[in-house]
XYZ file of C-alpha atoms in Angstrom:
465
model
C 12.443 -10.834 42.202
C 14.629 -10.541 38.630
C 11.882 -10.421 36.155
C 14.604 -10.896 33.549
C 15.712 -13.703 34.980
C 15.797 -16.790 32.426
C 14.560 -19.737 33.680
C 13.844 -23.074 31.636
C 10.155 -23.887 32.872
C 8.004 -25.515 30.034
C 4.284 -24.847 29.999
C 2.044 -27.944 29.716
C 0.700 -28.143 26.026
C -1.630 -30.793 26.985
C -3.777 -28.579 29.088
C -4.219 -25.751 26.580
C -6.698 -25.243 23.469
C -6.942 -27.430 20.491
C -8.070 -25.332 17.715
C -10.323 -27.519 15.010
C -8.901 -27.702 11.210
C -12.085 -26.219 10.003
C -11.499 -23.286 12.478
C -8.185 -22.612 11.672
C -8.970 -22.480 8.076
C -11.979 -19.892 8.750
C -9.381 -17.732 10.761
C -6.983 -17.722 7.616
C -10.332 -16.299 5.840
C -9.919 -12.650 7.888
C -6.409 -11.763 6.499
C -7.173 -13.596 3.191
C -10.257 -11.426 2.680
C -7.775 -8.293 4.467
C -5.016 -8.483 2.212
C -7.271 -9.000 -0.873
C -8.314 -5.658 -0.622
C -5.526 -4.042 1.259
C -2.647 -5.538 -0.573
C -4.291 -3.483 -3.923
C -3.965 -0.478 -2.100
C -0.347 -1.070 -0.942
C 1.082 -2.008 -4.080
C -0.816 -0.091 -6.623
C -2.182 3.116 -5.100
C 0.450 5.001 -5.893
C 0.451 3.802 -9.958
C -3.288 4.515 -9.737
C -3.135 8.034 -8.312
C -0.374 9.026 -10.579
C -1.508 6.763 -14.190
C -4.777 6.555 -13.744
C -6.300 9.263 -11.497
C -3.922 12.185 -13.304
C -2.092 13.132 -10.197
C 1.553 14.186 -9.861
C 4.344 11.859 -8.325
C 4.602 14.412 -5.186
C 1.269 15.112 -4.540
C 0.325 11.372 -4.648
C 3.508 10.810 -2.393
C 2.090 13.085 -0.165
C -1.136 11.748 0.480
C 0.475 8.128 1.198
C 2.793 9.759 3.496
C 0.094 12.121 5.662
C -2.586 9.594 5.186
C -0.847 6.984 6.235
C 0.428 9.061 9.383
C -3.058 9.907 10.571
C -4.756 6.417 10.007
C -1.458 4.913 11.902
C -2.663 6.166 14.889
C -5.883 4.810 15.169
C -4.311 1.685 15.847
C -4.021 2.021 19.554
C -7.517 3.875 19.536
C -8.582 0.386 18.018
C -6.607 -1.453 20.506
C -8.637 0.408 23.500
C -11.850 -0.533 21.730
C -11.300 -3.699 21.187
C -10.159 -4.449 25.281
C -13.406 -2.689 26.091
C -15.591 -4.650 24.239
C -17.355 -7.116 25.502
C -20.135 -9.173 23.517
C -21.295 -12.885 24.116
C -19.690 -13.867 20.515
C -15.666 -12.570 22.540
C -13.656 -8.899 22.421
C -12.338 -9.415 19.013
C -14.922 -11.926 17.168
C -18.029 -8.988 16.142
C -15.486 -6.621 14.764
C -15.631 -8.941 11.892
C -19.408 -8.856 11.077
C -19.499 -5.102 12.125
C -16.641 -4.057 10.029
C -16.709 -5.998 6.704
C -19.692 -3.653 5.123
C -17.237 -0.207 6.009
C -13.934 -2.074 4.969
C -15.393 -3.139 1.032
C -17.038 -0.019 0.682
C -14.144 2.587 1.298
C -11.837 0.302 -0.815
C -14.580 0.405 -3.748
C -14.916 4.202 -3.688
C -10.968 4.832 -3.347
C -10.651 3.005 -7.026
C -13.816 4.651 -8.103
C -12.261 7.842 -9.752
C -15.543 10.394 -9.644
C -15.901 12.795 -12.304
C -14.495 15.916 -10.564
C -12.100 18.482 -12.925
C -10.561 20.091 -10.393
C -7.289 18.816 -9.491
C -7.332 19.690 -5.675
C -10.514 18.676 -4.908
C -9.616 15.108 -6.145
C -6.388 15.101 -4.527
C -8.991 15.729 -1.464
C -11.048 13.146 -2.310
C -8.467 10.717 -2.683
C -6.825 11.442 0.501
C -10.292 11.197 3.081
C -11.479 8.120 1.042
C -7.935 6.731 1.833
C -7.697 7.432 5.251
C -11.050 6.186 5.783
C -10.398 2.853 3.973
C -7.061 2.879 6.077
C -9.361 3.008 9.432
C -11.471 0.635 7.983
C -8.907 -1.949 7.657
C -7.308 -1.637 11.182
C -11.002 -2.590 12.287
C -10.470 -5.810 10.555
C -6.712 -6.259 10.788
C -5.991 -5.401 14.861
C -8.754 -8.232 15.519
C -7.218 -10.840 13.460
C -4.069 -10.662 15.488
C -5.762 -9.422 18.914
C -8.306 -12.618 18.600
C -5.453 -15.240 18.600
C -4.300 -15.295 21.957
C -7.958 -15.531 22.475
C -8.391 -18.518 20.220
C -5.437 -21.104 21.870
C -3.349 -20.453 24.212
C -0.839 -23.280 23.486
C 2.140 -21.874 21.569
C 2.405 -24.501 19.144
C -1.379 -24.320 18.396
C -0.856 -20.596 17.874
C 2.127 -21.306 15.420
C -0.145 -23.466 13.489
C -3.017 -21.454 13.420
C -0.824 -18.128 12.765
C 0.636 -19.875 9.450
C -2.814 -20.656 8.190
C -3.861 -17.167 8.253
C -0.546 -16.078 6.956
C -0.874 -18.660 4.310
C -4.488 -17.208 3.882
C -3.181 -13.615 3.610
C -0.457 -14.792 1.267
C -3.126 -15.953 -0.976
C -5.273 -12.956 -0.770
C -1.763 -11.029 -1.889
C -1.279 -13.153 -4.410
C -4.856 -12.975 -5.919
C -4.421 -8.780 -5.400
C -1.181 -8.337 -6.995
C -1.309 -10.725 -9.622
C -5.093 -10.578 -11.317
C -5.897 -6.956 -10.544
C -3.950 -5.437 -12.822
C -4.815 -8.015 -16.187
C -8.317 -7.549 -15.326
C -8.719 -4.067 -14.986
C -6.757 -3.874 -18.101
C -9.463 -6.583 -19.752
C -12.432 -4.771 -18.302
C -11.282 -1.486 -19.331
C -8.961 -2.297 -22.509
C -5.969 -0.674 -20.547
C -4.574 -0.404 -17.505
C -5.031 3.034 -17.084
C -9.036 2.773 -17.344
C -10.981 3.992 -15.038
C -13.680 2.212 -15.325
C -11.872 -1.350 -15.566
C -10.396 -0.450 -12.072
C -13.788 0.386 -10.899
C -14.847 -3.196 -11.955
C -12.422 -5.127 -10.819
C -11.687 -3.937 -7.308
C -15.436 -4.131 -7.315
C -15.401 -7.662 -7.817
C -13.135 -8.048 -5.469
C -14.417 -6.164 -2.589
C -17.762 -8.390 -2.948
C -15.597 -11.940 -2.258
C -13.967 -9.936 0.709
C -17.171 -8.859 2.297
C -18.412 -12.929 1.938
C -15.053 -14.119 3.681
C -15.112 -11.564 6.936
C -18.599 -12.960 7.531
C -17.923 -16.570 6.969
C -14.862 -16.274 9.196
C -17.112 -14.504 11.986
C -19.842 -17.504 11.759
C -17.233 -19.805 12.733
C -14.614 -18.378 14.826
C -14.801 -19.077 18.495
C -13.277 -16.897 21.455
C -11.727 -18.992 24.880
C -13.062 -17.941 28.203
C -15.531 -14.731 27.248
C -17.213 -15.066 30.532
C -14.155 -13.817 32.033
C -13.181 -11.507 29.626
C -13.104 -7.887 31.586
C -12.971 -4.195 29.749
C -9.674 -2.258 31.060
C -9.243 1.209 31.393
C -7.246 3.311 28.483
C -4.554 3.934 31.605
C -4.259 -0.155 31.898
C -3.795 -0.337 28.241
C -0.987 1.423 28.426
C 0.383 0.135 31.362
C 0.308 -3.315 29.891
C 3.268 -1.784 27.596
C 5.259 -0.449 29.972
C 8.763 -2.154 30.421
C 7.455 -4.437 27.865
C 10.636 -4.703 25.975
C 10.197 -7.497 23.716
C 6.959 -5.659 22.362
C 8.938 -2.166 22.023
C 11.245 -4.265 19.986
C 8.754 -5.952 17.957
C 7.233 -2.463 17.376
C 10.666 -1.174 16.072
C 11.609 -3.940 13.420
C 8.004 -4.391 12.313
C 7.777 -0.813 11.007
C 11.740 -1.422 9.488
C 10.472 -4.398 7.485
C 6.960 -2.752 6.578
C 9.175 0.442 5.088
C 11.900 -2.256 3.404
C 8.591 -4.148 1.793
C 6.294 -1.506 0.729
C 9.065 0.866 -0.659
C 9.671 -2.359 -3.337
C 5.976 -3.902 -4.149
C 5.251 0.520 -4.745
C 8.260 0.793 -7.344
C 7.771 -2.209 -8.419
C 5.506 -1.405 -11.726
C 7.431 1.790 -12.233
C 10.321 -0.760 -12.449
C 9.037 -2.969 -15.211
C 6.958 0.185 -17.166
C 9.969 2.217 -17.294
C 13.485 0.179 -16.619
C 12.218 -3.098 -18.181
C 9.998 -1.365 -20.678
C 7.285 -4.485 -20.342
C 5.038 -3.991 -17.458
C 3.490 -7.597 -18.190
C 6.138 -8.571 -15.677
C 4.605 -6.782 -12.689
C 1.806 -9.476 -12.721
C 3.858 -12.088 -13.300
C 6.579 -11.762 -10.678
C 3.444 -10.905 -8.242
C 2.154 -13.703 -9.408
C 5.191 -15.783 -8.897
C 5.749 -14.613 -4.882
C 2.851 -16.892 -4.398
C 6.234 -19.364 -3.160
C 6.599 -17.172 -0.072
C 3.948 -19.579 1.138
C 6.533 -22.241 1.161
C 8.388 -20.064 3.885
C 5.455 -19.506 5.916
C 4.419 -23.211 5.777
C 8.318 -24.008 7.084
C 7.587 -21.717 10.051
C 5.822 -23.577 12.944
C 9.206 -26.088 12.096
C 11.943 -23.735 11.611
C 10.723 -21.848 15.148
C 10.924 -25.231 17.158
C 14.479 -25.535 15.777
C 15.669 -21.810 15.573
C 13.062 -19.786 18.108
C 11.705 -16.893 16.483
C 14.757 -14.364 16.637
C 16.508 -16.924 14.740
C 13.471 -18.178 12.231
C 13.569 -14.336 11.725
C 17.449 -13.691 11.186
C 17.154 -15.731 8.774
C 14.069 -14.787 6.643
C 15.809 -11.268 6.965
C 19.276 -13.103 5.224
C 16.956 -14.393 2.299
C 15.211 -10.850 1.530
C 18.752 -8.925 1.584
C 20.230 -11.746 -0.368
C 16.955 -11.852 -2.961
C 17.279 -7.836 -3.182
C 21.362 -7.935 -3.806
C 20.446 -10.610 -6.506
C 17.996 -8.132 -7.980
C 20.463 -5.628 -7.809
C 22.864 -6.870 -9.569
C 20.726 -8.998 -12.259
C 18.703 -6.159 -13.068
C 17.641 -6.623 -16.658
C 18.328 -10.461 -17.158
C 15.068 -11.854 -15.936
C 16.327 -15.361 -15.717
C 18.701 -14.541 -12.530
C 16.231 -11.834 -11.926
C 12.938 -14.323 -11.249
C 15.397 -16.637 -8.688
C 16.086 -13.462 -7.096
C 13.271 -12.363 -6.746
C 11.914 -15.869 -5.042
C 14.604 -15.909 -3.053
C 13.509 -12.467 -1.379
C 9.840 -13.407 -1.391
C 10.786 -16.100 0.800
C 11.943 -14.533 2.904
C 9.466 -11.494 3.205
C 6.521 -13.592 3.075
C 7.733 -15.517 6.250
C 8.785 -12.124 8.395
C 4.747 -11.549 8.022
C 4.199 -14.450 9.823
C 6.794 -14.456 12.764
C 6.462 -10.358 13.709
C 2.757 -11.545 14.201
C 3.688 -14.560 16.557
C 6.150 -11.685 18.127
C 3.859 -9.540 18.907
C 1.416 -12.389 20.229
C 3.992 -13.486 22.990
C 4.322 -9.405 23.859
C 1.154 -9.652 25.276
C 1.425 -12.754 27.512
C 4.916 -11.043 28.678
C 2.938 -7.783 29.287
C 0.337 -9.627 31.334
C 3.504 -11.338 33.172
C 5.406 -8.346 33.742
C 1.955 -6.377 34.954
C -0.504 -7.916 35.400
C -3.049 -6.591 32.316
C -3.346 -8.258 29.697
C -4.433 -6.025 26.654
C -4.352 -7.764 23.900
C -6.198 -5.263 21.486
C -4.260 -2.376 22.622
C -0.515 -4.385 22.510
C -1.356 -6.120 18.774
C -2.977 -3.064 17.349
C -0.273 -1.075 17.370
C 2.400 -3.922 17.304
C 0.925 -5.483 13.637
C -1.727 -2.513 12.283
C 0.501 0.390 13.358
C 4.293 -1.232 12.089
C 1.976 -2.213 9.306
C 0.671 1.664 8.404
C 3.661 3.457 9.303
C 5.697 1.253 7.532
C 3.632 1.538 4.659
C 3.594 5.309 4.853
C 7.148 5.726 5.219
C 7.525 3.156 2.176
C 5.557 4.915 -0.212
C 6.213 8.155 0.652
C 10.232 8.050 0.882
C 10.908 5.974 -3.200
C 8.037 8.761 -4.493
C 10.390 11.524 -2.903
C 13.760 9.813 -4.099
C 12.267 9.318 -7.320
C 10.756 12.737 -8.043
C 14.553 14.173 -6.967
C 15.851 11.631 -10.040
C 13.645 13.718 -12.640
C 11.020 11.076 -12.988
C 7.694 13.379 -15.315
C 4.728 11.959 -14.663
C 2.975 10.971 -18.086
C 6.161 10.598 -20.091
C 6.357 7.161 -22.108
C 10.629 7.211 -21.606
C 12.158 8.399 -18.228
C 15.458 10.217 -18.006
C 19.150 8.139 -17.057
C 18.748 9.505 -13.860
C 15.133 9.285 -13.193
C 15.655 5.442 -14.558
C 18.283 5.032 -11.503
C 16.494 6.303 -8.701
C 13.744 3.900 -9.885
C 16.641 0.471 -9.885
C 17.627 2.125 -6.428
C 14.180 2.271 -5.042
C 13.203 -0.657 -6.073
C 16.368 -2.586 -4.981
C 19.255 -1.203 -2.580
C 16.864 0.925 -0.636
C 14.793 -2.182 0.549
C 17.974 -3.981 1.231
C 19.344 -1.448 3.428
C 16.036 -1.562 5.587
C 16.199 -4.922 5.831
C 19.782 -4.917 7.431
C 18.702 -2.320 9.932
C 16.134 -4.387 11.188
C 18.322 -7.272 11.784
C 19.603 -4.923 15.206
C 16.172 -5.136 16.629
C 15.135 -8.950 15.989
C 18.642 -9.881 17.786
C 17.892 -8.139 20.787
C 14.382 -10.196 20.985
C 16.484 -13.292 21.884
C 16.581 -12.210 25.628
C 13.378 -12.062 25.905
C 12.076 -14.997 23.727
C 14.173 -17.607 25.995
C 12.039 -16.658 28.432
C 8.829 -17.867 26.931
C 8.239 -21.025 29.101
C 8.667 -19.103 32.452
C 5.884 -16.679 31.250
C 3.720 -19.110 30.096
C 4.154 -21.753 33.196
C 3.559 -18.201 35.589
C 0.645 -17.291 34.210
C -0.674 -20.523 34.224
C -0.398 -20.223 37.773
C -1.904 -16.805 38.660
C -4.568 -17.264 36.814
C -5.486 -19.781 38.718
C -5.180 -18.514 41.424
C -7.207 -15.558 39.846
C -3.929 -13.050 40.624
C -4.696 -11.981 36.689
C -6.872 -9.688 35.464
């Protein structure tokens, strides 16, 4: 048989999950209460290190980069965890109970700046708390996307149910990158105080704690009676030949190096290019309209599948970065440029997730094993890590090379540029790269309804583990 084959076979939405409103609304809790704590760490633990903590640019580049290397790779340790677990509340469900108390803590302590003199042993500090906030979060993050094919498995449901947690995690961004910055500045009278960061991620870390649980009282796993722990060697197996999820794997990490590398330069930007660092908070505050893109997704992927829906959230980010480019300076053009490529970054969250999703029903159709834990761990919480190390790590480098001097109030010409190129044409050129990638997914995405419609009918005939 030609497992490639396409064939036009629709699966039967009427004899799949319905999902309840309050449910879905619950789920968007988990990546609300996620990126609420993670999205301060993405976007402003490099400006913290370096502003606040007293580190250099390269050490604090560094520290993203290895850190972010080691904790990568616990994704597909999490993955195996979570396909060998096996509770009466589901696989995915407890790690949100067991996790949230590890997940706020680490955060706290990475923004809680100790009193230790000696420079290495807080660049030590820094990195282990780091990592093990980094760990922390891939035991909340590989569950929210492991527990959805759990939750529904009609596609359409899942669409629905995938833009209310993006929509959640949008507003947990928005909430992070926006307020965290004014009110560690208020609690501390500056936004280098230590003790105004320690507050306010504080704060914060308390509301994320509440929303894990909340989300675990309510959520609901399908079919845990016949849920069944797999071996590490099944995990794997369940990826090989699994093409659309190597693909998935590929442009995820593109777009996670392409995003990070601009929300980490992005208050070096306004500080030193601008000269008016007010703006960070308010053009973080303003990519709050990315929800608008992920709301337009469950429509746009009826009409243009998700390679397409994707091709073109990829068109708005390169044309939002070229706008910021060349407007650099004039924030009227620069704030519609900037919307424009929020647009389209805030929706790529939401498809690579449904990506990844149908990776594992064509792993479990191409193998027979279907491991969702191991597949979505490293296909969002891995791309999602590496990306993010690569992100930092890469603009500190570049940046450091232009001459940037760490404590200085004015920045030379050329440490000025490598900032504007950081923040702008670096991102863009990601962004085209990963347009290679997405295309090829198109193969594999038209065959959706023969997967689905097969695996309807092995598993009942019980041919599926």
């Amino acid at each position: 048989m030609d497992t490639t084959r396409e064939l036009n076979i629709a699966p039967d939405p009427h004899d799949a999950h319905q999902m309840p409103l309050h449910r879905k609304v619950t789920y968007s809790f988990t990546d609300l209460s996620g990126n609420l704590l993670y999205c301060i760490i993405s976007t402003y633990a490099l400006y913290y290190f370096t502003e606040v903590y007293g580190m250099s640019m390269v050490v604090a580049g560094v520290i993203l980069l290895v850190a972010r290397f080691f904790d990568a790779f616990d994704a597909p340790i999490w993955g195996v965890i979570i396909d060998h677990t096996h509770t009466r509340w589901g696989q995915s469900r407890p790690w949100f109970l067991w996790m949230a108390v590890p997940f706020s803590l680490f955060v706290f302590l990475l923004f809680c700046s100790p009193p230790i003199g000696d420079q290495t042993a807080r660049a030590w500090y820094a990195g282990i708390i780091y990592v093990l906030a980094g760990i922390s979060y891939t035991g909340i993050s590989a569950p929210i996307t492991s527990v959805l094919p759990n939750l529904t498995s009609n596609p359409d449901e899942r669409n629905v149910a995938s833009t209310f947690r993006m929509v959640g995690g949008n507003i947990g961004n928005f909430l992070a990158v926006t307020f965290i910055l004014p009110l560690a500045t208020r609690f501390g009278g500056s936004s280098t105080s230590e003790g105004g960061w320690r507050i306010a991620v504080g704060l914060y870390c308390l509301v994320a704690l509440v929303l894990l649980i909340v989300a675990f009282l309510d959520m609901r796993e399908q079919n845990i009676e016949r849920t069944k722990s797999i071996t590490i060697r099944e995990s794997i197996k369940a990826a090989k030949r699994n093409w659309p999820w190597v693909l998935v794997v590929v442009a995820n990490v593109l777009f996670w190096i392409g995003f990070t590398a601009r929300t980490s330069m992005l208050p070096y930007y306004f500080r030193y290019n601008i000269g008016d660092e007010n703006w960070t908070s308010i053009l973080n505050g303003i990519s709050i309209i990315q929800v608008l893109g992920m709301i337009a997704v469950p429509f746009l992927a009826k009409r243009l599948h998700l390679w397409g829906t994707t091709l073109l959230a990829l068109g708005f980010a390169c044309a939002g970065q070229l706008g910021l480019a060349f407007f650099g300076g004039n924030i009227a053009p620069m704030i519609v440029s900037w919307c424009i490529a929020c647009l389209g970054t805030g929706t790529l969250c939401s498809l690579f997730v449904l990506m990844v999703t149908y990776s594992v029903d064509f792993g479990e159709w191409r193998n027979g094993i279907r491991a969702a834990g191991f597949l979505t761990a490293i296909g969002s919480s891995f791309c999602i890590k590496m990306g993010a190390g690569i992100g930092a790590f890469l603009p500190s480098t570049i940046v450091k090379a232009g001459g940037f001097a760490e404590g200085a109030s004015v920045q030379s010409a050329s440490a000025l540029n490598s900032i504007q190129f950081t923040f702008t044409w670096f991102p863009l050129i990601v962004f085209v790269i990963c347009m290679v990638p997405v295309y090829m997914f198109k193969k594999y995405e038209r065959m959706e309804g023969t997967v689905l419609s097969q695996l309807k009918a092995r598993r009942a005939e019980g041919k599926v583990q």
